[in-house]
mmCIF file with all atom_site columns, C-alpha atoms in Angstrom:
data_model
loop_
_atom_site.group_PDB
_atom_site.id
_atom_site.type_symbol
_atom_site.label_atom_id
_atom_site.label_alt_id
_atom_site.label_comp_id
_atom_site.label_asym_id
_atom_site.label_entity_id
_atom_site.label_seq_id
_atom_site.pdbx_PDB_ins_code
_atom_site.Cartn_x
_atom_site.Cartn_y
_atom_site.Cartn_z
_atom_site.occupancy
_atom_site.B_iso_or_equiv
_atom_site.pdbx_formal_charge
_atom_site.auth_seq_id
_atom_site.auth_comp_id
_atom_site.auth_asym_id
_atom_site.auth_atom_id
_atom_site.pdbx_PDB_model_num
ATOM 1   C CA . MET A 1 1   ? 9.019   16.350  -9.457  1.00 38.00 ? 25  MET A CA 1
ATOM 2   C CA . ASN A 1 2   ? 5.406   17.377  -8.891  1.00 40.00 ? 26  ASN A CA 1
ATOM 3   C CA . ARG A 1 3   ? 2.705   15.212  -7.378  1.00 44.00 ? 27  ARG A CA 1
ATOM 4   C CA . SER A 1 4   ? 1.028   14.289  -10.667 1.00 42.00 ? 28  SER A CA 1
ATOM 5   C CA . LYS A 1 5   ? 4.315   12.988  -12.096 1.00 39.00 ? 29  LYS A CA 1
ATOM 6   C CA . LEU A 1 6   ? 4.954   11.047  -8.908  1.00 42.00 ? 30  LEU A CA 1
ATOM 7   C CA . PHE A 1 7   ? 1.526   9.429   -9.068  1.00 43.00 ? 31  PHE A CA 1
ATOM 8   C CA . ALA A 1 8   ? 2.072   8.553   -12.711 1.00 40.00 ? 32  ALA A CA 1
ATOM 9   C CA . ALA A 1 9   ? 5.307   6.824   -11.672 1.00 43.00 ? 33  ALA A CA 1
ATOM 10  C CA . ALA A 1 10  ? 3.383   4.961   -8.971  1.00 46.00 ? 34  ALA A CA 1
ATOM 11  C CA . LEU A 1 11  ? 0.897   3.706   -11.536 1.00 42.00 ? 35  LEU A CA 1
ATOM 12  C CA . LEU A 1 12  ? 3.751   2.305   -13.554 1.00 41.00 ? 36  LEU A CA 1
ATOM 13  C CA . GLY A 1 13  ? 4.888   0.399   -10.471 1.00 48.00 ? 37  GLY A CA 1
ATOM 14  C CA . LEU A 1 14  ? 8.091   2.360   -10.008 1.00 43.00 ? 38  LEU A CA 1
ATOM 15  C CA . ALA A 1 15  ? 7.636   2.838   -6.265  1.00 48.00 ? 39  ALA A CA 1
ATOM 16  C CA . PRO A 1 16  ? 5.001   2.537   -3.528  1.00 54.00 ? 40  PRO A CA 1
ATOM 17  C CA . ALA A 1 17  ? 2.480   5.359   -3.848  1.00 53.00 ? 41  ALA A CA 1
ATOM 18  C CA . ALA A 1 18  ? 2.669   6.425   -0.214  1.00 49.00 ? 42  ALA A CA 1
ATOM 19  C CA . ALA A 1 19  ? 6.431   6.891   -0.443  1.00 48.00 ? 43  ALA A CA 1
ATOM 20  C CA . LEU A 1 20  ? 6.129   8.834   -3.690  1.00 47.00 ? 44  LEU A CA 1
ATOM 21  C CA . ALA A 1 21  ? 3.291   11.087  -2.678  1.00 53.00 ? 45  ALA A CA 1
ATOM 22  C CA . GLN A 1 22  ? 4.833   12.599  0.415   1.00 49.00 ? 46  GLN A CA 1
ATOM 23  C CA . SER A 1 23  ? 5.765   16.237  0.224   1.00 52.00 ? 47  SER A CA 1
ATOM 24  C CA . PRO A 1 24  ? 9.319   17.436  0.986   1.00 51.00 ? 48  PRO A CA 1
ATOM 25  C CA . GLU A 1 25  ? 8.188   18.403  4.518   1.00 56.00 ? 49  GLU A CA 1
ATOM 26  C CA . GLY A 1 26  ? 6.844   14.901  5.108   1.00 55.00 ? 50  GLY A CA 1
ATOM 27  C CA . PRO A 1 27  ? 3.310   13.520  5.319   1.00 56.00 ? 51  PRO A CA 1
ATOM 28  C CA . VAL A 1 28  ? 0.558   16.097  5.458   1.00 77.00 ? 52  VAL A CA 1
ATOM 29  C CA . SER A 1 29  ? -2.015  14.106  7.402   1.00 91.00 ? 53  SER A CA 1
ATOM 30  C CA . TYR A 1 30  ? -2.258  11.389  9.998   1.00 93.00 ? 54  TYR A CA 1
ATOM 31  C CA . GLU A 1 31  ? -3.976  9.160   7.440   1.00 94.00 ? 55  GLU A CA 1
ATOM 32  C CA . GLU A 1 32  ? -1.077  9.597   5.037   1.00 95.00 ? 56  GLU A CA 1
ATOM 33  C CA . GLN A 1 33  ? 1.366   8.684   7.796   1.00 94.00 ? 57  GLN A CA 1
ATOM 34  C CA . LEU A 1 34  ? -0.601  5.514   8.551   1.00 95.00 ? 58  LEU A CA 1
ATOM 35  C CA . ALA A 1 35  ? -0.658  4.661   4.845   1.00 96.00 ? 59  ALA A CA 1
ATOM 36  C CA . GLN A 1 36  ? 3.128   5.019   4.718   1.00 94.00 ? 60  GLN A CA 1
ATOM 37  C CA . VAL A 1 37  ? 3.497   2.582   7.604   1.00 95.00 ? 61  VAL A CA 1
ATOM 38  C CA . GLU A 1 38  ? 1.149   0.144   5.863   1.00 96.00 ? 62  GLU A CA 1
ATOM 39  C CA . ASP A 1 39  ? 3.147   0.580   2.642   1.00 96.00 ? 63  ASP A CA 1
ATOM 40  C CA . GLN A 1 40  ? 6.266   -0.537  4.543   1.00 95.00 ? 64  GLN A CA 1
ATOM 41  C CA . LEU A 1 41  ? 4.462   -3.735  5.545   1.00 94.00 ? 65  LEU A CA 1
ATOM 42  C CA . VAL A 1 42  ? 3.727   -4.777  1.949   1.00 96.00 ? 66  VAL A CA 1
ATOM 43  C CA . TYR A 1 43  ? 5.249   -8.134  1.044   1.00 95.00 ? 67  TYR A CA 1
ATOM 44  C CA . ASN A 1 44  ? 8.039   -7.484  -1.469  1.00 94.00 ? 68  ASN A CA 1
ATOM 45  C CA . VAL A 1 45  ? 8.671   -11.172 -2.100  1.00 93.00 ? 69  VAL A CA 1
ATOM 46  C CA . PRO A 1 46  ? 6.266   -14.104 -2.034  1.00 94.00 ? 70  PRO A CA 1
ATOM 47  C CA . ILE A 1 47  ? 5.730   -15.915 1.246   1.00 93.00 ? 71  ILE A CA 1
ATOM 48  C CA . ALA A 1 48  ? 8.059   -18.936 1.389   1.00 91.00 ? 72  ALA A CA 1
ATOM 49  C CA . GLY A 1 49  ? 9.321   -17.915 -2.065  1.00 92.00 ? 73  GLY A CA 1
ATOM 50  C CA . VAL A 1 50  ? 6.225   -19.437 -3.699  1.00 93.00 ? 74  VAL A CA 1
ATOM 51  C CA . GLU A 1 51  ? 4.828   -17.547 -6.684  1.00 96.00 ? 75  GLU A CA 1
ATOM 52  C CA . ASN A 1 52  ? 1.279   -18.826 -7.044  1.00 96.00 ? 76  ASN A CA 1
ATOM 53  C CA . ASN A 1 53  ? -2.141  -17.385 -7.860  1.00 96.00 ? 77  ASN A CA 1
ATOM 54  C CA . TYR A 1 54  ? -2.387  -15.902 -4.363  1.00 97.00 ? 78  TYR A CA 1
ATOM 55  C CA . TRP A 1 55  ? 0.836   -13.946 -4.913  1.00 97.00 ? 79  TRP A CA 1
ATOM 56  C CA . PHE A 1 56  ? -0.323  -12.666 -8.295  1.00 98.00 ? 80  PHE A CA 1
ATOM 57  C CA . ASN A 1 57  ? -3.730  -11.751 -6.889  1.00 98.00 ? 81  ASN A CA 1
ATOM 58  C CA . TYR A 1 58  ? -1.961  -9.867  -4.098  1.00 98.00 ? 82  TYR A CA 1
ATOM 59  C CA . GLN A 1 59  ? 0.149   -7.955  -6.626  1.00 98.00 ? 83  GLN A CA 1
ATOM 60  C CA . THR A 1 60  ? -3.003  -7.090  -8.570  1.00 98.00 ? 84  THR A CA 1
ATOM 61  C CA . ASP A 1 61  ? -4.723  -5.880  -5.394  1.00 98.00 ? 85  ASP A CA 1
ATOM 62  C CA . LEU A 1 62  ? -1.734  -3.624  -4.625  1.00 98.00 ? 86  LEU A CA 1
ATOM 63  C CA . ALA A 1 63  ? -1.734  -2.172  -8.127  1.00 98.00 ? 87  ALA A CA 1
ATOM 64  C CA . GLU A 1 64  ? -5.479  -1.521  -7.967  1.00 98.00 ? 88  GLU A CA 1
ATOM 65  C CA . ALA A 1 65  ? -5.136  0.177   -4.570  1.00 98.00 ? 89  ALA A CA 1
ATOM 66  C CA . ARG A 1 66  ? -2.383  2.457   -5.889  1.00 97.00 ? 90  ARG A CA 1
ATOM 67  C CA . LYS A 1 67  ? -4.356  3.260   -9.014  1.00 98.00 ? 91  LYS A CA 1
ATOM 68  C CA . GLU A 1 68  ? -7.448  4.096   -6.962  1.00 98.00 ? 92  GLU A CA 1
ATOM 69  C CA . LEU A 1 69  ? -5.390  6.276   -4.598  1.00 97.00 ? 93  LEU A CA 1
ATOM 70  C CA . THR A 1 70  ? -4.039  8.216   -7.562  1.00 97.00 ? 94  THR A CA 1
ATOM 71  C CA . LYS A 1 71  ? -7.529  8.697   -8.981  1.00 97.00 ? 95  LYS A CA 1
ATOM 72  C CA . ASP A 1 72  ? -9.009  9.688   -5.609  1.00 96.00 ? 96  ASP A CA 1
ATOM 73  C CA . LEU A 1 73  ? -6.258  12.216  -4.890  1.00 95.00 ? 97  LEU A CA 1
ATOM 74  C CA . ARG A 1 74  ? -6.558  13.678  -8.369  1.00 96.00 ? 98  ARG A CA 1
ATOM 75  C CA . HIS A 1 75  ? -10.286 14.233  -7.864  1.00 94.00 ? 99  HIS A CA 1
ATOM 76  C CA . SER A 1 76  ? -10.149 15.373  -4.240  1.00 92.00 ? 100 SER A CA 1
ATOM 77  C CA . SER A 1 77  ? -11.451 18.860  -3.596  1.00 92.00 ? 101 SER A CA 1
ATOM 78  C CA . ASP A 1 78  ? -10.388 19.400  0.009   1.00 91.00 ? 102 ASP A CA 1
ATOM 79  C CA . ALA A 1 79  ? -8.292  18.040  2.871   1.00 91.00 ? 103 ALA A CA 1
ATOM 80  C CA . GLU A 1 80  ? -11.083 15.716  3.989   1.00 94.00 ? 104 GLU A CA 1
ATOM 81  C CA . ASP A 1 81  ? -11.185 14.065  0.565   1.00 94.00 ? 105 ASP A CA 1
ATOM 82  C CA . ASN A 1 82  ? -7.399  13.592  0.765   1.00 95.00 ? 106 ASN A CA 1
ATOM 83  C CA . ARG A 1 83  ? -7.651  12.017  4.212   1.00 95.00 ? 107 ARG A CA 1
ATOM 84  C CA . ASP A 1 84  ? -10.429 9.717   3.015   1.00 96.00 ? 108 ASP A CA 1
ATOM 85  C CA . ALA A 1 85  ? -8.344  8.646   0.007   1.00 96.00 ? 109 ALA A CA 1
ATOM 86  C CA . TRP A 1 86  ? -5.315  7.851   2.167   1.00 97.00 ? 110 TRP A CA 1
ATOM 87  C CA . GLU A 1 87  ? -7.432  5.977   4.723   1.00 97.00 ? 111 GLU A CA 1
ATOM 88  C CA . GLU A 1 88  ? -9.066  3.893   2.002   1.00 97.00 ? 112 GLU A CA 1
ATOM 89  C CA . TYR A 1 89  ? -5.640  3.143   0.505   1.00 98.00 ? 113 TYR A CA 1
ATOM 90  C CA . ARG A 1 90  ? -4.282  2.060   3.902   1.00 97.00 ? 114 ARG A CA 1
ATOM 91  C CA . ALA A 1 91  ? -7.286  -0.183  4.494   1.00 97.00 ? 115 ALA A CA 1
ATOM 92  C CA . GLU A 1 92  ? -6.990  -1.787  1.060   1.00 98.00 ? 116 GLU A CA 1
ATOM 93  C CA . LEU A 1 93  ? -3.282  -2.523  1.598   1.00 97.00 ? 117 LEU A CA 1
ATOM 94  C CA . ALA A 1 94  ? -3.992  -4.047  5.007   1.00 97.00 ? 118 ALA A CA 1
ATOM 95  C CA . ASP A 1 95  ? -6.855  -6.157  3.648   1.00 98.00 ? 119 ASP A CA 1
ATOM 96  C CA . ALA A 1 96  ? -4.804  -7.405  0.711   1.00 98.00 ? 120 ALA A CA 1
ATOM 97  C CA . ARG A 1 97  ? -1.861  -8.312  2.969   1.00 96.00 ? 121 ARG A CA 1
ATOM 98  C CA . GLY A 1 98  ? -4.120  -10.087 5.451   1.00 95.00 ? 122 GLY A CA 1
ATOM 99  C CA . ASP A 1 99  ? -5.982  -12.015 2.768   1.00 96.00 ? 123 ASP A CA 1
ATOM 100 C CA . TYR A 1 100 ? -2.731  -13.115 1.117   1.00 96.00 ? 124 TYR A CA 1
ATOM 101 C CA . ALA A 1 101 ? -1.173  -14.219 4.403   1.00 95.00 ? 125 ALA A CA 1
ATOM 102 C CA . LYS A 1 102 ? -4.347  -16.086 5.383   1.00 95.00 ? 126 LYS A CA 1
ATOM 103 C CA . GLU A 1 103 ? -4.516  -17.961 2.064   1.00 95.00 ? 127 GLU A CA 1
ATOM 104 C CA . MET A 1 104 ? -0.859  -18.942 2.273   1.00 95.00 ? 128 MET A CA 1
ATOM 105 C CA . ALA A 1 105 ? -1.253  -20.073 5.888   1.00 93.00 ? 129 ALA A CA 1
ATOM 106 C CA . GLU A 1 106 ? -4.227  -22.218 4.891   1.00 94.00 ? 130 GLU A CA 1
ATOM 107 C CA . LYS A 1 107 ? -2.031  -23.859 2.245   1.00 94.00 ? 131 LYS A CA 1
ATOM 108 C CA . GLY A 1 108 ? 0.574   -24.629 4.920   1.00 92.00 ? 132 GLY A CA 1
ATOM 109 C CA . TYR A 1 109 ? 3.223   -22.050 4.048   1.00 89.00 ? 133 TYR A CA 1
ATOM 110 C CA . PRO A 1 110 ? 4.970   -20.243 6.904   1.00 78.00 ? 134 PRO A CA 1
ATOM 111 C CA . VAL A 1 111 ? 3.783   -16.665 7.192   1.00 76.00 ? 135 VAL A CA 1
ATOM 112 C CA . GLY A 1 112 ? 5.692   -15.365 10.206  1.00 68.00 ? 136 GLY A CA 1
ATOM 113 C CA . GLU A 1 113 ? 8.064   -12.499 9.620   1.00 61.00 ? 137 GLU A CA 1
ATOM 114 C CA . VAL A 1 114 ? 9.627   -9.921  11.893  1.00 65.00 ? 138 VAL A CA 1
ATOM 115 C CA . ARG A 1 115 ? 9.993   -6.376  10.614  1.00 68.00 ? 139 ARG A CA 1
ATOM 116 C CA . VAL A 1 116 ? 11.500  -3.486  12.503  1.00 71.00 ? 140 VAL A CA 1
ATOM 117 C CA . LEU A 1 117 ? 10.078  -0.142  11.429  1.00 75.00 ? 141 LEU A CA 1
ATOM 118 C CA . PRO A 1 118 ? 12.116  3.024   11.874  1.00 80.00 ? 142 PRO A CA 1
ATOM 119 C CA . GLY A 1 119 ? 11.022  4.955   14.923  1.00 75.00 ? 143 GLY A CA 1
ATOM 120 C CA . ALA A 1 120 ? 8.897   2.074   16.196  1.00 64.00 ? 144 ALA A CA 1
ATOM 121 C CA . GLY A 1 121 ? 11.147  1.348   19.161  1.00 62.00 ? 145 GLY A CA 1
ATOM 122 C CA . ARG A 1 122 ? 12.494  3.280   22.064  1.00 58.00 ? 146 ARG A CA 1
#
């Protein structure tokens, strides 16, 4: 499947964009690698199992970030544009996750979670 088809699938919400966009050899830039790590940190279920406006806003923010990544990569003209697109995507995911966790913590819901990322240990 080529990159444009993969990005189209990402827009439809079929999979995280960073996981879809990687080439068979793996990530092509450091920024893309960081975006993949950030993609692994995305909340897949609502904090404390509570589906509220904060959860839906978070889902919207994720969809917008993926859509913008697709658009930016489609219009990139060189490697620097690609790196900028991936860095912006990573930052938007991190901001959305932080904002969502902060709002839920302010409402009194537990936010703590432990995740073990592959290759993050010894």
